[in-house]
Amino acid sequence: MKLVRVVLLLLCFCLSSFEGKYGKHWKNQVTKKHELPSAPAAPQEDLVDAKCLLNKYTHRSCSKVFCQPWEKCVDGTCICKLPYQCPKNGTSVCSTNGRSFPTYCHLKSFECLRPEAKFLNNGTCTAEGEFSVSLSDESTDSKGIVTVKLVDQDKKMFICKSNWGMAEANVACFDLGFQQGALDTRGRFHYSEDLQINSTECLQVRCQGFETTLAECTFSKRRVPGYQGLAGVLCYTPAADLPATESFACVNGKRIPLNRACNGVNDCGDQSDELCCKGCQDGSFLCKSGVCLPNQHRCNGELDCISGEDEVGCEGSRRGRTPSSALSRHSQDRLSRTGAEYPEVQEETEILTADMDTERKRIKSLLPKISCGVKRPVHTRRKRIVGGKPAQAGDFPWQVAIKDGDKINCGGIYIGGCWVLTAAHCVRPSRAHHYQIWTSLLDWIKLNSNIVVEKVERIIIHEGYNGTTYQNDIALIEIKKRPSHKECVFSNSIPACVPWSPYLFQPKDSCIISGWGREKDNQKVYSLRWGEVNLISNCSQFYQNRYYEKEMECAGTADGSIDACKGDSGGPLVCLDTSNVTYVWGIVSWGENCGKPEFPGVYTKVANYFDWISYHVGRPLISQHNV
Ligand code: ARG
């Protein structure tokens, strides 16, 4: 074992010195940020990413979407929280089995674990509280005009056709026991004569689409003069199946017409038709992560895209989805439709149920937040130097140097608590007491005064690390606490965020590398330098049989002018999300030569190791979302 390691080490150093001859050229090259593709008017196959579909993503896949506040993300899947993990603060709610819960989150988490009871009403339980949904068509139990009896109303009511969409229809079908939701919101529905249709009054309902009962949706009563279209639904039954060639197969087994995938509408009911998209149709919004969202989610004050694009550039266009604004929007289109030809009609609306969607958002805002990836504002004037960019104080507050004896051979990344991330090939557990972790270091010839030097408590090498192939080239360094200190002191450091999803950044995104590694002509570098590189897809074309897509990431520039090199190993490749939060996307690992366009730098893909890291450092330390 030891012999193998020595041989491997030699191999790395040989590789590195070879790189040294070519050196690195940090050039002042500015690369354009990856632009969002606009929805192309292309046939269906071009919109759906077939390779992505193999992962069978659904609304519970936290590498694609955020979990509900009563769920947490473990190994890429949203799983039920235990009720006690919910925020305490809130008002009580009542469930269908007559039990009262301290908050909506408590009930939803309980339901998530044991789906026998559902939400009934906000507030305490009353003796005769009952909610029911039924379909008017007597010839079949899977379709019809929808009638609802609300908890505090004594008669059944119809639902207005306006605003009735697939989200609402799916929930109605879930409520009726059709686990795959609805097939359509349109159809020819029959109803018996004894159902009295009061044509001027109906319920307006608004759902998110993931509610398990319509009782969780928000109802208001609308009174309008004249006939109102009424909402109907065709719930999905396997008998209704479409031929495989003309349909999209949802993860939940349902089939939907092909042209309804990637249109921002959750037709499947488990969102699987909207999670592997290369483009979006019908004006829906494409997240960089390949998710199509309904346009109303854009600028609604809630993050929906995991990398946040849906809430960018929203100044002055905040579109709250509160009932009042939904209504004012409604009366606006009515106004524009009626125009001046008709006298102004009086429309009355009365909100009948609590807005559990707002409650869900409130619970979300109460979940613990960690702070990472945001620098303290520094007001220094930046000098740009051709051929490289020297870092200035505070530019890379997560960058550390690993000093082994009197040499700095590697970098590392502070990720919070007592933990530093680095490459496995940089460190050996047996040498832990030889290492020093230097933070806030800028130049190791001219030492700045705020440098903090830390000792190492222990080193954890990834159990799958393979020094021959450089697979799983990732390690954790635990810093020694100072005597009588409970926490680690990283006074001038700020942790970089650990990415929880491989979809946070995409090929062509521009990211930043930094380190004290060699320059061109193997020139030694004493000061921390940085450069901008682009993420590169299809890296196996450069490194046949040596590049492992899931575990590695390639980055470089078209001319190869910017690259990591010998001595940069273990250091960060960081990317900034849409709100300028910094993520450690890669760890400098290997590369053939330095600065050759045909041989881009290879990095350990940190997102692939989120669970490994959180297992060692503790989930709360690095989980920003889905906690
Ligand atoms: N293995 C090298 C080291 O120990 C890192 C090499 C990165 N090379 C590159 N061309 N990007 O420092």
mmCIF file with all atom_site columns, N, CA, C and O and ligand atoms in Angstrom, residues 12-13 15-16 19 409-411 423 425-426 470 473 513 517-518 543 555 562-570 588-596 599-603, ligand 1:
data_model
loop_
_atom_site.group_PDB
_atom_site.id
_atom_site.type_symbol
_atom_site.label_atom_id
_atom_site.label_alt_id
_atom_site.label_comp_id
_atom_site.label_asym_id
_atom_site.label_entity_id
_atom_site.label_seq_id
_atom_site.pdbx_PDB_ins_code
_atom_site.Cartn_x
_atom_site.Cartn_y
_atom_site.Cartn_z
_atom_site.occupancy
_atom_site.B_iso_or_equiv
_atom_site.pdbx_formal_charge
_atom_site.auth_seq_id
_atom_site.auth_comp_id
_atom_site.auth_asym_id
_atom_site.auth_atom_id
_atom_site.pdbx_PDB_model_num
ATOM   1   N N  . CYS A 1 12  ? 2.446   11.866 -9.820  1.00 0.00 ? 12  CYS A N  1
ATOM   2   C CA . CYS A 1 12  ? 1.836   13.196 -9.796  1.00 0.00 ? 12  CYS A CA 1
ATOM   3   C C  . CYS A 1 12  ? 2.889   14.262 -9.984  1.00 0.00 ? 12  CYS A C  1
ATOM   4   O O  . CYS A 1 12  ? 2.725   15.194 -10.745 1.00 0.00 ? 12  CYS A O  1
ATOM   5   N N  . PHE A 1 13  ? 4.002   14.065 -9.274  1.00 0.00 ? 13  PHE A N  1
ATOM   6   C CA . PHE A 1 13  ? 5.028   15.096 -9.358  1.00 0.00 ? 13  PHE A CA 1
ATOM   7   C C  . PHE A 1 13  ? 5.686   15.129 -10.742 1.00 0.00 ? 13  PHE A C  1
ATOM   8   O O  . PHE A 1 13  ? 6.031   16.193 -11.234 1.00 0.00 ? 13  PHE A O  1
ATOM   9   N N  . LEU A 1 15  ? 4.162   14.388 -13.473 1.00 0.00 ? 15  LEU A N  1
ATOM   10  C CA . LEU A 1 15  ? 3.150   15.057 -14.275 1.00 0.00 ? 15  LEU A CA 1
ATOM   11  C C  . LEU A 1 15  ? 3.266   16.563 -14.081 1.00 0.00 ? 15  LEU A C  1
ATOM   12  O O  . LEU A 1 15  ? 3.304   17.346 -15.019 1.00 0.00 ? 15  LEU A O  1
ATOM   13  N N  . SER A 1 16  ? 3.385   16.919 -12.787 1.00 0.00 ? 16  SER A N  1
ATOM   14  C CA . SER A 1 16  ? 3.411   18.326 -12.454 1.00 0.00 ? 16  SER A CA 1
ATOM   15  C C  . SER A 1 16  ? 4.638   19.022 -13.029 1.00 0.00 ? 16  SER A C  1
ATOM   16  O O  . SER A 1 16  ? 4.545   20.125 -13.543 1.00 0.00 ? 16  SER A O  1
ATOM   17  N N  . GLU A 1 19  ? 4.194   19.670 -16.510 1.00 0.00 ? 19  GLU A N  1
ATOM   18  C CA . GLU A 1 19  ? 3.340   20.839 -16.673 1.00 0.00 ? 19  GLU A CA 1
ATOM   19  C C  . GLU A 1 19  ? 4.155   22.105 -16.542 1.00 0.00 ? 19  GLU A C  1
ATOM   20  O O  . GLU A 1 19  ? 3.950   23.077 -17.249 1.00 0.00 ? 19  GLU A O  1
ATOM   21  N N  . ASN A 1 409 ? 2.585   23.484 -1.258  1.00 0.00 ? 409 ASN A N  1
ATOM   22  C CA . ASN A 1 409 ? 2.377   22.693 -2.474  1.00 0.00 ? 409 ASN A CA 1
ATOM   23  C C  . ASN A 1 409 ? 0.934   22.672 -2.926  1.00 0.00 ? 409 ASN A C  1
ATOM   24  O O  . ASN A 1 409 ? 0.648   22.275 -4.037  1.00 0.00 ? 409 ASN A O  1
ATOM   25  N N  . CYS A 1 410 ? 0.068   23.054 -2.028  1.00 0.00 ? 410 CYS A N  1
ATOM   26  C CA . CYS A 1 410 ? -1.346  22.912 -2.336  1.00 0.00 ? 410 CYS A CA 1
ATOM   27  C C  . CYS A 1 410 ? -2.182  24.031 -1.731  1.00 0.00 ? 410 CYS A C  1
ATOM   28  O O  . CYS A 1 410 ? -1.779  24.660 -0.749  1.00 0.00 ? 410 CYS A O  1
ATOM   29  N N  . GLY A 1 411 ? -3.339  24.210 -2.316  1.00 0.00 ? 411 GLY A N  1
ATOM   30  C CA . GLY A 1 411 ? -4.329  25.124 -1.762  1.00 0.00 ? 411 GLY A CA 1
ATOM   31  C C  . GLY A 1 411 ? -5.449  24.333 -1.111  1.00 0.00 ? 411 GLY A C  1
ATOM   32  O O  . GLY A 1 411 ? -5.432  23.093 -1.124  1.00 0.00 ? 411 GLY A O  1
ATOM   33  N N  . ALA A 1 423 ? -7.648  18.531 -2.221  1.00 0.00 ? 423 ALA A N  1
ATOM   34  C CA . ALA A 1 423 ? -7.553  17.340 -3.059  1.00 0.00 ? 423 ALA A CA 1
ATOM   35  C C  . ALA A 1 423 ? -6.921  16.218 -2.238  1.00 0.00 ? 423 ALA A C  1
ATOM   36  O O  . ALA A 1 423 ? -6.024  16.465 -1.424  1.00 0.00 ? 423 ALA A O  1
ATOM   37  N N  . HIS A 1 425 ? -4.903  14.031 -3.258  1.00 0.00 ? 425 HIS A N  1
ATOM   38  C CA . HIS A 1 425 ? -3.498  13.824 -3.609  1.00 0.00 ? 425 HIS A CA 1
ATOM   39  C C  . HIS A 1 425 ? -2.580  14.851 -2.939  1.00 0.00 ? 425 HIS A C  1
ATOM   40  O O  . HIS A 1 425 ? -1.359  14.762 -3.052  1.00 0.00 ? 425 HIS A O  1
ATOM   41  N N  . CYS A 1 426 ? -3.173  15.816 -2.244  1.00 0.00 ? 426 CYS A N  1
ATOM   42  C CA . CYS A 1 426 ? -2.381  16.858 -1.577  1.00 0.00 ? 426 CYS A CA 1
ATOM   43  C C  . CYS A 1 426 ? -1.938  16.466 -0.172  1.00 0.00 ? 426 CYS A C  1
ATOM   44  O O  . CYS A 1 426 ? -0.992  17.023 0.351   1.00 0.00 ? 426 CYS A O  1
ATOM   45  N N  . TYR A 1 470 ? -6.984  9.348  -10.458 1.00 0.00 ? 470 TYR A N  1
ATOM   46  C CA . TYR A 1 470 ? -7.401  10.601 -9.817  1.00 0.00 ? 470 TYR A CA 1
ATOM   47  C C  . TYR A 1 470 ? -8.913  10.648 -9.572  1.00 0.00 ? 470 TYR A C  1
ATOM   48  O O  . TYR A 1 470 ? -9.481  11.716 -9.438  1.00 0.00 ? 470 TYR A O  1
ATOM   49  N N  . ASP A 1 473 ? -10.728 12.541 -6.036  1.00 0.00 ? 473 ASP A N  1
ATOM   50  C CA . ASP A 1 473 ? -9.582  13.292 -5.515  1.00 0.00 ? 473 ASP A CA 1
ATOM   51  C C  . ASP A 1 473 ? -10.087 14.404 -4.590  1.00 0.00 ? 473 ASP A C  1
ATOM   52  O O  . ASP A 1 473 ? -10.104 15.582 -4.940  1.00 0.00 ? 473 ASP A O  1
ATOM   53  N N  . ILE A 1 513 ? -10.591 30.414 -10.858 1.00 0.00 ? 513 ILE A N  1
ATOM   54  C CA . ILE A 1 513 ? -9.621  29.569 -10.162 1.00 0.00 ? 513 ILE A CA 1
ATOM   55  C C  . ILE A 1 513 ? -8.627  30.487 -9.463  1.00 0.00 ? 513 ILE A C  1
ATOM   56  O O  . ILE A 1 513 ? -8.396  31.624 -9.894  1.00 0.00 ? 513 ILE A O  1
ATOM   57  N N  . GLY A 1 517 ? 0.055   28.494 -7.507  1.00 0.00 ? 517 GLY A N  1
ATOM   58  C CA . GLY A 1 517 ? 0.763   27.562 -8.389  1.00 0.00 ? 517 GLY A CA 1
ATOM   59  C C  . GLY A 1 517 ? 1.688   28.259 -9.365  1.00 0.00 ? 517 GLY A C  1
ATOM   60  O O  . GLY A 1 517 ? 1.724   29.489 -9.461  1.00 0.00 ? 517 GLY A O  1
ATOM   61  N N  . ARG A 1 518 ? 2.403   27.397 -10.106 1.00 0.00 ? 518 ARG A N  1
ATOM   62  C CA . ARG A 1 518 ? 3.449   27.894 -11.011 1.00 0.00 ? 518 ARG A CA 1
ATOM   63  C C  . ARG A 1 518 ? 2.917   28.753 -12.153 1.00 0.00 ? 518 ARG A C  1
ATOM   64  O O  . ARG A 1 518 ? 1.801   28.549 -12.619 1.00 0.00 ? 518 ARG A O  1
ATOM   65  N N  . TYR A 1 543 ? -9.605  13.820 -22.919 1.00 0.00 ? 543 TYR A N  1
ATOM   66  C CA . TYR A 1 543 ? -8.958  12.816 -22.070 1.00 0.00 ? 543 TYR A CA 1
ATOM   67  C C  . TYR A 1 543 ? -9.692  11.489 -22.204 1.00 0.00 ? 543 TYR A C  1
ATOM   68  O O  . TYR A 1 543 ? -10.502 11.126 -21.345 1.00 0.00 ? 543 TYR A O  1
ATOM   69  N N  . ALA A 1 555 ? -12.401 22.632 -16.975 1.00 0.00 ? 555 ALA A N  1
ATOM   70  C CA . ALA A 1 555 ? -12.545 24.075 -17.164 1.00 0.00 ? 555 ALA A CA 1
ATOM   71  C C  . ALA A 1 555 ? -11.293 24.631 -17.809 1.00 0.00 ? 555 ALA A C  1
ATOM   72  O O  . ALA A 1 555 ? -10.186 24.134 -17.589 1.00 0.00 ? 555 ALA A O  1
ATOM   73  N N  . ILE A 1 562 ? -5.558  30.484 -19.713 1.00 0.00 ? 562 ILE A N  1
ATOM   74  C CA . ILE A 1 562 ? -5.733  30.482 -18.262 1.00 0.00 ? 562 ILE A CA 1
ATOM   75  C C  . ILE A 1 562 ? -5.957  29.064 -17.780 1.00 0.00 ? 562 ILE A C  1
ATOM   76  O O  . ILE A 1 562 ? -6.813  28.341 -18.284 1.00 0.00 ? 562 ILE A O  1
ATOM   77  N N  . ASP A 1 563 ? -5.158  28.663 -16.824 1.00 0.00 ? 563 ASP A N  1
ATOM   78  C CA . ASP A 1 563 ? -5.234  27.290 -16.328 1.00 0.00 ? 563 ASP A CA 1
ATOM   79  C C  . ASP A 1 563 ? -4.612  27.231 -14.945 1.00 0.00 ? 563 ASP A C  1
ATOM   80  O O  . ASP A 1 563 ? -3.854  28.116 -14.556 1.00 0.00 ? 563 ASP A O  1
ATOM   81  N N  . ALA A 1 564 ? -4.949  26.180 -14.245 1.00 0.00 ? 564 ALA A N  1
ATOM   82  C CA . ALA A 1 564 ? -4.267  25.917 -12.986 1.00 0.00 ? 564 ALA A CA 1
ATOM   83  C C  . ALA A 1 564 ? -2.972  25.194 -13.340 1.00 0.00 ? 564 ALA A C  1
ATOM   84  O O  . ALA A 1 564 ? -2.800  24.720 -14.467 1.00 0.00 ? 564 ALA A O  1
ATOM   85  N N  . CYS A 1 565 ? -2.065  25.097 -12.400 1.00 0.00 ? 565 CYS A N  1
ATOM   86  C CA . CYS A 1 565 ? -0.801  24.416 -12.682 1.00 0.00 ? 565 CYS A CA 1
ATOM   87  C C  . CYS A 1 565 ? -0.224  23.854 -11.396 1.00 0.00 ? 565 CYS A C  1
ATOM   88  O O  . CYS A 1 565 ? -0.862  23.910 -10.347 1.00 0.00 ? 565 CYS A O  1
ATOM   89  N N  . LYS A 1 566 ? 0.944   23.339 -11.480 1.00 0.00 ? 566 LYS A N  1
ATOM   90  C CA . LYS A 1 566 ? 1.594   22.720 -10.332 1.00 0.00 ? 566 LYS A CA 1
ATOM   91  C C  . LYS A 1 566 ? 1.556   23.663 -9.120  1.00 0.00 ? 566 LYS A C  1
ATOM   92  O O  . LYS A 1 566 ? 1.980   24.813 -9.219  1.00 0.00 ? 566 LYS A O  1
ATOM   93  N N  . GLY A 1 567 ? 1.056   23.154 -8.039  1.00 0.00 ? 567 GLY A N  1
ATOM   94  C CA . GLY A 1 567 ? 0.976   23.961 -6.833  1.00 0.00 ? 567 GLY A CA 1
ATOM   95  C C  . GLY A 1 567 ? -0.409  24.527 -6.565  1.00 0.00 ? 567 GLY A C  1
ATOM   96  O O  . GLY A 1 567 ? -0.694  24.993 -5.473  1.00 0.00 ? 567 GLY A O  1
ATOM   97  N N  . ASP A 1 568 ? -1.252  24.496 -7.596  1.00 0.00 ? 568 ASP A N  1
ATOM   98  C CA . ASP A 1 568 ? -2.625  24.987 -7.410  1.00 0.00 ? 568 ASP A CA 1
ATOM   99  C C  . ASP A 1 568 ? -3.544  23.895 -6.887  1.00 0.00 ? 568 ASP A C  1
ATOM   100 O O  . ASP A 1 568 ? -4.664  24.173 -6.444  1.00 0.00 ? 568 ASP A O  1
ATOM   101 N N  . SER A 1 569 ? -3.096  22.673 -6.962  1.00 0.00 ? 569 SER A N  1
ATOM   102 C CA . SER A 1 569 ? -3.915  21.528 -6.547  1.00 0.00 ? 569 SER A CA 1
ATOM   103 C C  . SER A 1 569 ? -4.565  21.751 -5.196  1.00 0.00 ? 569 SER A C  1
ATOM   104 O O  . SER A 1 569 ? -3.987  22.393 -4.318  1.00 0.00 ? 569 SER A O  1
ATOM   105 N N  . GLY A 1 570 ? -5.740  21.204 -5.068  1.00 0.00 ? 570 GLY A N  1
ATOM   106 C CA . GLY A 1 570 ? -6.455  21.303 -3.796  1.00 0.00 ? 570 GLY A CA 1
ATOM   107 C C  . GLY A 1 570 ? -7.174  22.623 -3.637  1.00 0.00 ? 570 GLY A C  1
ATOM   108 O O  . GLY A 1 570 ? -8.008  22.784 -2.761  1.00 0.00 ? 570 GLY A O  1
ATOM   109 N N  . VAL A 1 588 ? -8.975  21.828 -7.686  1.00 0.00 ? 588 VAL A N  1
ATOM   110 C CA . VAL A 1 588 ? -7.918  21.629 -8.684  1.00 0.00 ? 588 VAL A CA 1
ATOM   111 C C  . VAL A 1 588 ? -7.342  20.225 -8.492  1.00 0.00 ? 588 VAL A C  1
ATOM   112 O O  . VAL A 1 588 ? -6.883  19.890 -7.397  1.00 0.00 ? 588 VAL A O  1
ATOM   113 N N  . SER A 1 589 ? -7.414  19.402 -9.551  1.00 0.00 ? 589 SER A N  1
ATOM   114 C CA . SER A 1 589 ? -6.992  18.014 -9.399  1.00 0.00 ? 589 SER A CA 1
ATOM   115 C C  . SER A 1 589 ? -5.864  17.633 -10.346 1.00 0.00 ? 589 SER A C  1
ATOM   116 O O  . SER A 1 589 ? -4.769  17.324 -9.918  1.00 0.00 ? 589 SER A O  1
ATOM   117 N N  . TRP A 1 590 ? -6.103  17.643 -11.643 1.00 0.00 ? 590 TRP A N  1
ATOM   118 C CA . TRP A 1 590 ? -5.046  17.254 -12.567 1.00 0.00 ? 590 TRP A CA 1
ATOM   119 C C  . TRP A 1 590 ? -5.226  17.878 -13.935 1.00 0.00 ? 590 TRP A C  1
ATOM   120 O O  . TRP A 1 590 ? -6.176  18.626 -14.164 1.00 0.00 ? 590 TRP A O  1
ATOM   121 N N  . GLY A 1 591 ? -4.350  17.568 -14.837 1.00 0.00 ? 591 GLY A N  1
ATOM   122 C CA . GLY A 1 591 ? -4.393  18.098 -16.194 1.00 0.00 ? 591 GLY A CA 1
ATOM   123 C C  . GLY A 1 591 ? -3.079  17.756 -16.849 1.00 0.00 ? 591 GLY A C  1
ATOM   124 O O  . GLY A 1 591 ? -2.061  17.612 -16.175 1.00 0.00 ? 591 GLY A O  1
ATOM   125 N N  . GLU A 1 592 ? -3.136  17.583 -18.163 1.00 0.00 ? 592 GLU A N  1
ATOM   126 C CA . GLU A 1 592 ? -1.905  17.301 -18.889 1.00 0.00 ? 592 GLU A CA 1
ATOM   127 C C  . GLU A 1 592 ? -1.315  18.645 -19.279 1.00 0.00 ? 592 GLU A C  1
ATOM   128 O O  . GLU A 1 592 ? -2.010  19.463 -19.885 1.00 0.00 ? 592 GLU A O  1
ATOM   129 N N  . ASN A 1 593 ? -0.088  18.887 -18.948 1.00 0.00 ? 593 ASN A N  1
ATOM   130 C CA . ASN A 1 593 ? 0.543   20.192 -19.181 1.00 0.00 ? 593 ASN A CA 1
ATOM   131 C C  . ASN A 1 593 ? -0.247  21.284 -18.459 1.00 0.00 ? 593 ASN A C  1
ATOM   132 O O  . ASN A 1 593 ? -1.210  21.002 -17.782 1.00 0.00 ? 593 ASN A O  1
ATOM   133 N N  . CYS A 1 594 ? 0.181   22.513 -18.655 1.00 0.00 ? 594 CYS A N  1
ATOM   134 C CA . CYS A 1 594 ? -0.620  23.622 -18.163 1.00 0.00 ? 594 CYS A CA 1
ATOM   135 C C  . CYS A 1 594 ? -0.828  24.591 -19.309 1.00 0.00 ? 594 CYS A C  1
ATOM   136 O O  . CYS A 1 594 ? 0.093   24.865 -20.076 1.00 0.00 ? 594 CYS A O  1
ATOM   137 N N  . GLY A 1 595 ? -2.029  25.104 -19.412 1.00 0.00 ? 595 GLY A N  1
ATOM   138 C CA . GLY A 1 595 ? -2.306  26.149 -20.391 1.00 0.00 ? 595 GLY A CA 1
ATOM   139 C C  . GLY A 1 595 ? -2.325  25.713 -21.833 1.00 0.00 ? 595 GLY A C  1
ATOM   140 O O  . GLY A 1 595 ? -1.999  26.483 -22.717 1.00 0.00 ? 595 GLY A O  1
ATOM   141 N N  . LYS A 1 596 ? -2.699  24.453 -22.081 1.00 0.00 ? 596 LYS A N  1
ATOM   142 C CA . LYS A 1 596 ? -2.833  23.989 -23.471 1.00 0.00 ? 596 LYS A CA 1
ATOM   143 C C  . LYS A 1 596 ? -4.314  23.795 -23.754 1.00 0.00 ? 596 LYS A C  1
ATOM   144 O O  . LYS A 1 596 ? -4.982  23.062 -23.018 1.00 0.00 ? 596 LYS A O  1
ATOM   145 N N  . PHE A 1 599 ? -5.702  20.407 -23.666 1.00 0.00 ? 599 PHE A N  1
ATOM   146 C CA . PHE A 1 599 ? -5.690  19.707 -22.372 1.00 0.00 ? 599 PHE A CA 1
ATOM   147 C C  . PHE A 1 599 ? -6.193  20.613 -21.258 1.00 0.00 ? 599 PHE A C  1
ATOM   148 O O  . PHE A 1 599 ? -5.400  21.213 -20.533 1.00 0.00 ? 599 PHE A O  1
ATOM   149 N N  . PRO A 1 600 ? -7.524  20.726 -21.133 1.00 0.00 ? 600 PRO A N  1
ATOM   150 C CA . PRO A 1 600 ? -8.042  21.606 -20.078 1.00 0.00 ? 600 PRO A CA 1
ATOM   151 C C  . PRO A 1 600 ? -7.759  21.064 -18.680 1.00 0.00 ? 600 PRO A C  1
ATOM   152 O O  . PRO A 1 600 ? -7.453  19.882 -18.517 1.00 0.00 ? 600 PRO A O  1
ATOM   153 N N  . GLY A 1 601 ? -7.844  21.932 -17.701 1.00 0.00 ? 601 GLY A N  1
ATOM   154 C CA . GLY A 1 601 ? -7.661  21.524 -16.318 1.00 0.00 ? 601 GLY A CA 1
ATOM   155 C C  . GLY A 1 601 ? -8.821  20.651 -15.859 1.00 0.00 ? 601 GLY A C  1
ATOM   156 O O  . GLY A 1 601 ? -9.955  20.857 -16.272 1.00 0.00 ? 601 GLY A O  1
ATOM   157 N N  . VAL A 1 602 ? -8.514  19.669 -15.040 1.00 0.00 ? 602 VAL A N  1
ATOM   158 C CA . VAL A 1 602 ? -9.565  18.781 -14.532 1.00 0.00 ? 602 VAL A CA 1
ATOM   159 C C  . VAL A 1 602 ? -9.715  19.004 -13.023 1.00 0.00 ? 602 VAL A C  1
ATOM   160 O O  . VAL A 1 602 ? -8.728  19.111 -12.297 1.00 0.00 ? 602 VAL A O  1
ATOM   161 N N  . TYR A 1 603 ? -10.963 19.076 -12.601 1.00 0.00 ? 603 TYR A N  1
ATOM   162 C CA . TYR A 1 603 ? -11.300 19.409 -11.223 1.00 0.00 ? 603 TYR A CA 1
ATOM   163 C C  . TYR A 1 603 ? -12.191 18.325 -10.634 1.00 0.00 ? 603 TYR A C  1
ATOM   164 O O  . TYR A 1 603 ? -12.946 17.687 -11.360 1.00 0.00 ? 603 TYR A O  1
HETATM 165 N N1 . ARG B 2 .   ? -1.616  17.923 -9.823  1.00 0.00 ? 1   ARG B N1 1
HETATM 166 C C1 . ARG B 2 .   ? -1.317  19.328 -9.812  1.00 0.00 ? 1   ARG B C1 1
HETATM 167 C C2 . ARG B 2 .   ? -0.789  19.777 -8.455  1.00 0.00 ? 1   ARG B C2 1
HETATM 168 O O1 . ARG B 2 .   ? -0.440  18.933 -7.671  1.00 0.00 ? 1   ARG B O1 1
HETATM 169 C C3 . ARG B 2 .   ? -2.470  20.192 -10.283 1.00 0.00 ? 1   ARG B C3 1
HETATM 170 C C4 . ARG B 2 .   ? -2.490  20.269 -11.731 1.00 0.00 ? 1   ARG B C4 1
HETATM 171 C C5 . ARG B 2 .   ? -3.529  21.061 -12.385 1.00 0.00 ? 1   ARG B C5 1
HETATM 172 N N2 . ARG B 2 .   ? -3.123  21.128 -13.734 1.00 0.00 ? 1   ARG B N2 1
HETATM 173 C C6 . ARG B 2 .   ? -3.751  21.735 -14.727 1.00 0.00 ? 1   ARG B C6 1
HETATM 174 N N3 . ARG B 2 .   ? -3.208  21.732 -15.914 1.00 0.00 ? 1   ARG B N3 1
HETATM 175 N N4 . ARG B 2 .   ? -4.875  22.308 -14.535 1.00 0.00 ? 1   ARG B N4 1
HETATM 176 O O2 . ARG B 2 .   ? -0.610  20.938 -8.214  1.00 0.00 ? 1   ARG B O2 1
#
